[in-house]
mmCIF file of C-alpha atoms in Angstrom:
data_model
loop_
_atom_site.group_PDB
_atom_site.id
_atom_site.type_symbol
_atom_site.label_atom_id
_atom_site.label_comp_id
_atom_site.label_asym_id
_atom_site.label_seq_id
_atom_site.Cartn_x
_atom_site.Cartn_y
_atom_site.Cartn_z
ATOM 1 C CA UNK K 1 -44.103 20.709 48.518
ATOM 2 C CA UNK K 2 -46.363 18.434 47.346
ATOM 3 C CA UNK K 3 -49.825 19.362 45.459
ATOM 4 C CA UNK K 4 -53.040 18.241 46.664
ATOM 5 C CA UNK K 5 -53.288 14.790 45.277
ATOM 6 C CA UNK K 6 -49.726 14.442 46.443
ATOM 7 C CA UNK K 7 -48.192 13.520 43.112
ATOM 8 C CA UNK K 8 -44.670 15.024 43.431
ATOM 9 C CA UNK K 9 -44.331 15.105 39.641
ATOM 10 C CA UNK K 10 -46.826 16.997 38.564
ATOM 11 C CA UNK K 11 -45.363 19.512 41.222
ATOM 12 C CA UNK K 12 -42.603 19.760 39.068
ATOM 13 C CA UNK K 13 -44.394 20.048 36.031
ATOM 14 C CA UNK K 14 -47.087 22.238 34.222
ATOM 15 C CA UNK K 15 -48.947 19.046 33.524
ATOM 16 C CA UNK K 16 -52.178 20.311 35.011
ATOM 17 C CA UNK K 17 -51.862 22.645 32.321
ATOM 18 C CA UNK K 18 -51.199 20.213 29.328
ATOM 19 C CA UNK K 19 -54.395 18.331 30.323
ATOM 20 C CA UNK K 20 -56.889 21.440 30.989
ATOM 21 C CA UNK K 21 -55.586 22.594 27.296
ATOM 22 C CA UNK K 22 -55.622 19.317 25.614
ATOM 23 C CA UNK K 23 -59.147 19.225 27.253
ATOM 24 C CA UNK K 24 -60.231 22.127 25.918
ATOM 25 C CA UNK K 25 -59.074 21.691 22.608
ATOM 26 C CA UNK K 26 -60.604 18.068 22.289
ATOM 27 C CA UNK K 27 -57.368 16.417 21.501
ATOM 28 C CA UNK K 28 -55.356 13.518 22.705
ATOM 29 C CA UNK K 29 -51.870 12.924 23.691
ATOM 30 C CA UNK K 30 -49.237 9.393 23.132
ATOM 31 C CA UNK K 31 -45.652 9.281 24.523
ATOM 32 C CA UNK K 32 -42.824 7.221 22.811
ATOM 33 C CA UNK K 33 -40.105 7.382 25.589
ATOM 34 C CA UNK K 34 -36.375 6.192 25.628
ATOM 35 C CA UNK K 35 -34.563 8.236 28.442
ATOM 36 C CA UNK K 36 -37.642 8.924 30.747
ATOM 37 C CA UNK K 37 -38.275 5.379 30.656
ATOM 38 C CA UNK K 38 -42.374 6.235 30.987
ATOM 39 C CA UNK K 39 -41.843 9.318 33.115
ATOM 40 C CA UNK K 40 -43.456 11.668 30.780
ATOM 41 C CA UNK K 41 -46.972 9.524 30.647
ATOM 42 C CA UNK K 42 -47.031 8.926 34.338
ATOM 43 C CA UNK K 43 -46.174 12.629 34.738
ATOM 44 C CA UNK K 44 -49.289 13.347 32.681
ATOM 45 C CA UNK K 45 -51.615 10.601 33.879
ATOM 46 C CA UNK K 46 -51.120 11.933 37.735
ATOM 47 C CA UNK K 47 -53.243 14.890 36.587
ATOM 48 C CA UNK K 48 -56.825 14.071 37.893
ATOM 49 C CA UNK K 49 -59.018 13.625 34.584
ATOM 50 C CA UNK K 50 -55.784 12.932 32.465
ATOM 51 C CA UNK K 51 -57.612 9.506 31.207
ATOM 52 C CA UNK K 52 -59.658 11.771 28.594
ATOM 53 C CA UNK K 53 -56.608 12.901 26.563
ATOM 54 C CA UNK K 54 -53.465 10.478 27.635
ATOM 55 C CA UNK K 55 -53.793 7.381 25.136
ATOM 56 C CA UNK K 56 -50.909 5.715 26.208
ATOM 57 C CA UNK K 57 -47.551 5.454 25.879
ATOM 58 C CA UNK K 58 -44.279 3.296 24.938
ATOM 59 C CA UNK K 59 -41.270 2.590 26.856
ATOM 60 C CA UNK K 60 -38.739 2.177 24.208
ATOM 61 C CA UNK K 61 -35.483 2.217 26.391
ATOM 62 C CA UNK K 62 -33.514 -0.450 24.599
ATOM 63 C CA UNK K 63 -32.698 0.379 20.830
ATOM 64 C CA UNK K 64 -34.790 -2.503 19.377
ATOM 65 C CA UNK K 65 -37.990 -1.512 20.541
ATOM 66 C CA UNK K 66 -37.326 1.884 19.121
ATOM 67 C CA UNK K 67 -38.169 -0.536 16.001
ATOM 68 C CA UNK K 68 -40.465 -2.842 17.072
ATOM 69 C CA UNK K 69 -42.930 -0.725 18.942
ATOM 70 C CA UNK K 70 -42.459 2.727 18.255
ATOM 71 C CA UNK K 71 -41.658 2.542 14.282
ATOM 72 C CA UNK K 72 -38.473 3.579 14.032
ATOM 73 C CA UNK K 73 -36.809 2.509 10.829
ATOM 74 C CA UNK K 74 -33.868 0.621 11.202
ATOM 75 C CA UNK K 75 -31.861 2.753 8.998
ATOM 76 C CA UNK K 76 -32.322 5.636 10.750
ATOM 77 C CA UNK K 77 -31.583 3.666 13.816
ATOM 78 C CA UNK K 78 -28.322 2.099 12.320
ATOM 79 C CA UNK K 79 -27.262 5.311 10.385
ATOM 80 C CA UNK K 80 -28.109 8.209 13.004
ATOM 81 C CA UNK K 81 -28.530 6.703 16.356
ATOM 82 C CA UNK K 82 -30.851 5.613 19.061
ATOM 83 C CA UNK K 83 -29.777 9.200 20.402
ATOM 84 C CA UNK K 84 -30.717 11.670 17.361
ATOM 85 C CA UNK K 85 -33.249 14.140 15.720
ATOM 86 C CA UNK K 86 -34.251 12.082 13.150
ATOM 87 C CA UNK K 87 -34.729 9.292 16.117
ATOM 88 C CA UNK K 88 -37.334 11.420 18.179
ATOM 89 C CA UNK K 89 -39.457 12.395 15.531
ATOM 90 C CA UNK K 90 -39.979 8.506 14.427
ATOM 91 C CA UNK K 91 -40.458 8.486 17.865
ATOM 92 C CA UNK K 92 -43.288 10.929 18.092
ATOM 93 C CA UNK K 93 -44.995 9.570 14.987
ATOM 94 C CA UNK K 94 -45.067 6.169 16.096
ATOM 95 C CA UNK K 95 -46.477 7.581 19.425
ATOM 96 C CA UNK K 96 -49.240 9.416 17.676
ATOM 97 C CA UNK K 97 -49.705 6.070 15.266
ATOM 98 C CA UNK K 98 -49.631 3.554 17.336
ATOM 99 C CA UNK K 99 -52.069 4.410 20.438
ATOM 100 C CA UNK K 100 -53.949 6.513 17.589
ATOM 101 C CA UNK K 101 -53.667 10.145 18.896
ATOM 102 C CA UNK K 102 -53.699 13.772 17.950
ATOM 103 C CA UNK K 103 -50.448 14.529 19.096
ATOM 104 C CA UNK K 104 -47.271 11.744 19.841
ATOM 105 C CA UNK K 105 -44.116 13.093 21.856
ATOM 106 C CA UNK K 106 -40.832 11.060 21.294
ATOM 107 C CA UNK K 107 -38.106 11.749 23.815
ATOM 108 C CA UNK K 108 -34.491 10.344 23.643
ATOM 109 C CA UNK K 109 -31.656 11.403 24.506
ATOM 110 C CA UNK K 110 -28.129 10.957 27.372
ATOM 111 C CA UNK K 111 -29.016 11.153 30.960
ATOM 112 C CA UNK K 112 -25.959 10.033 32.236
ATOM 113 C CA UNK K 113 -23.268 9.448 33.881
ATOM 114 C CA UNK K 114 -21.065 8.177 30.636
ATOM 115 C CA UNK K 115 -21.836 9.862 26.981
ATOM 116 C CA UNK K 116 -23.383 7.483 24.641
ATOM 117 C CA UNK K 117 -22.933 6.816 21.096
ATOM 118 C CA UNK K 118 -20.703 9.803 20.737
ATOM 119 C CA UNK K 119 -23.285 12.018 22.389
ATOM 120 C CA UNK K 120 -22.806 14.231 25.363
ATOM 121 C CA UNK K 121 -24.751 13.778 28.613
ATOM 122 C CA UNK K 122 -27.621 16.013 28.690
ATOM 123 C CA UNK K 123 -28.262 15.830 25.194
ATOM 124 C CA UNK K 124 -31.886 15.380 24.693
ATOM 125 C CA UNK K 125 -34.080 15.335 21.471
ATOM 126 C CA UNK K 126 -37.711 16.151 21.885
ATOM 127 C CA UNK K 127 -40.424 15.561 18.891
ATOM 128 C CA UNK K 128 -43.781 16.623 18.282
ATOM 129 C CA UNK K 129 -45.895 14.822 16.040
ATOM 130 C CA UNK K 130 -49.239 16.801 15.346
ATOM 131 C CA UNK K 131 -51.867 16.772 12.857
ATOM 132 C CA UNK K 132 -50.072 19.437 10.683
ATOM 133 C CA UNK K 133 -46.453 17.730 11.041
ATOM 134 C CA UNK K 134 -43.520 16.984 13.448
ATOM 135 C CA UNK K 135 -41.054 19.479 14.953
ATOM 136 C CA UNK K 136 -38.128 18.475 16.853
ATOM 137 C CA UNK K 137 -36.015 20.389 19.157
ATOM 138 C CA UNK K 138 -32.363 19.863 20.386
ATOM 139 C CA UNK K 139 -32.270 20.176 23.953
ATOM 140 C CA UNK K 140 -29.102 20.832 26.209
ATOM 141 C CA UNK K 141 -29.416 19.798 29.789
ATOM 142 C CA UNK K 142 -27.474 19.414 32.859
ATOM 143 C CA UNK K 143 -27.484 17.758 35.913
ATOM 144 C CA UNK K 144 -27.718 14.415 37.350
ATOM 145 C CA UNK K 145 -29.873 11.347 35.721
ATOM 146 C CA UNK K 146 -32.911 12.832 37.662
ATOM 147 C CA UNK K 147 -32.257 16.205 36.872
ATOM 148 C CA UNK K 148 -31.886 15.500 33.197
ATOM 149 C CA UNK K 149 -34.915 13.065 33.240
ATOM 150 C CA UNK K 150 -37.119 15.878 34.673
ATOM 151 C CA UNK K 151 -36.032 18.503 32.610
ATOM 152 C CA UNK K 152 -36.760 16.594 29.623
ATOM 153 C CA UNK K 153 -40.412 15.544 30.990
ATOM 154 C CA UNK K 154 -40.719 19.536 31.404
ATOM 155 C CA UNK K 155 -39.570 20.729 28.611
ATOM 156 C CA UNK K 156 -41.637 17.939 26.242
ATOM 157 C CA UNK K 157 -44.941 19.138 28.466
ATOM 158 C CA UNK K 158 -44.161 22.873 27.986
ATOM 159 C CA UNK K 159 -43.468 22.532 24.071
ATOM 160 C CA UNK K 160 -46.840 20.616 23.397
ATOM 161 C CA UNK K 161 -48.694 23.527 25.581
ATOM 162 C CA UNK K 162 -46.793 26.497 23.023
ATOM 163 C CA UNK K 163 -47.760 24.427 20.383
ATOM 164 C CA UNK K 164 -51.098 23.785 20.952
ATOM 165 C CA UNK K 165 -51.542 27.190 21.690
ATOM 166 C CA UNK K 166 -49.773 28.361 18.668
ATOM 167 C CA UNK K 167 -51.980 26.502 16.993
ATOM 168 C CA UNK K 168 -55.440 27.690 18.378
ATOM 169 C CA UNK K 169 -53.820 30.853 17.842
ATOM 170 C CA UNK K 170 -53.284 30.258 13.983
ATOM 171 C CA UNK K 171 -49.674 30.498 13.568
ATOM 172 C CA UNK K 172 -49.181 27.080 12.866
ATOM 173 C CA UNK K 173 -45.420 25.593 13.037
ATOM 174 C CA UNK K 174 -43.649 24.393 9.422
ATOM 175 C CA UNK K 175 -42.657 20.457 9.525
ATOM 176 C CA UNK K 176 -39.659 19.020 9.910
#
């Protein structure tokens, strides 16, 4: 079922939510994005009034422009992978430098149908750059490309909604 602007991807997502709390909180949002390929801003921008928090993001699919645009050193590129931890949170931080927000989310990862680099499909990493550090998280999904595209565009919206509410609450995440 479609919602009422008939954006089937923010049907899928709690993106309505993202914005209203990013709203609320007076902060803005940047996406650095390797296996949603700009699914994860679009996601976000389909919310009506999205244009006061979503910066802008950066479709970093091929492993160069991991470097060029998004920041990510080339050692970490050449020494852990397009597809790693260390990866998505130079992703995340180049997100948040670059188009100059309060929050950057880097996504990378497999979505299929062959393993890459030694990873498995499904594997996703998801990082959060915020004004009190970065956090990434190791996600394992399953499915088809879509499926594994989606989940990661859900699971990077839902983590930045827990931690901007963990921080309005106070308890404020470590860095990574």
């Amino acid at each position: 079922m479609l919602p009422s602007n008939g954006d089937p991807l923010i049907a899928a997502v709690p993106a309505a939510d993202l914005v209203r709390t990013l709203k609320q909180a007076d902060l803005t949002v940047a996406t650095a994005e390797s296996l949603t390929a700009g699914l994860l801003a679009a996601t976000i921008a389909g919310v009506p009034g999205a244009s006061s928090v979503l910066r802008g993001g950066l479709v970093v699919y091929a492993t160069d422009l991991k470097h060029s645009l998004a920041g990510v050193s080339e050692h970490t590129l050449t020494a852990d992978g397009p597809v790693a931890a260390s990866t998505a949170e130079q992703l995340a931080v180049g997100a948040r430098t670059v188009c100059a927000a309060d929050w950057g989310l880097g996504l990378t990862g497999v979505a299929g149908p062959e393993p890459q680099d030694g990873r498995a499909v499904g594997t996703v990493f998801l990082g959060l750059a915020g004004p009190e550090g970065t956090e990434v998280l190791r996600l394992k999904l399953s499915g088809d490309r879509w499926t594994i595209r989606m989940d990661a565009v859900r699971a990077a919206v839902c983590e930045l909604v827990r931690s901007l509410g963990r921080r309005t609450s106070g308890n404020q995440p470590g860095g990574v």
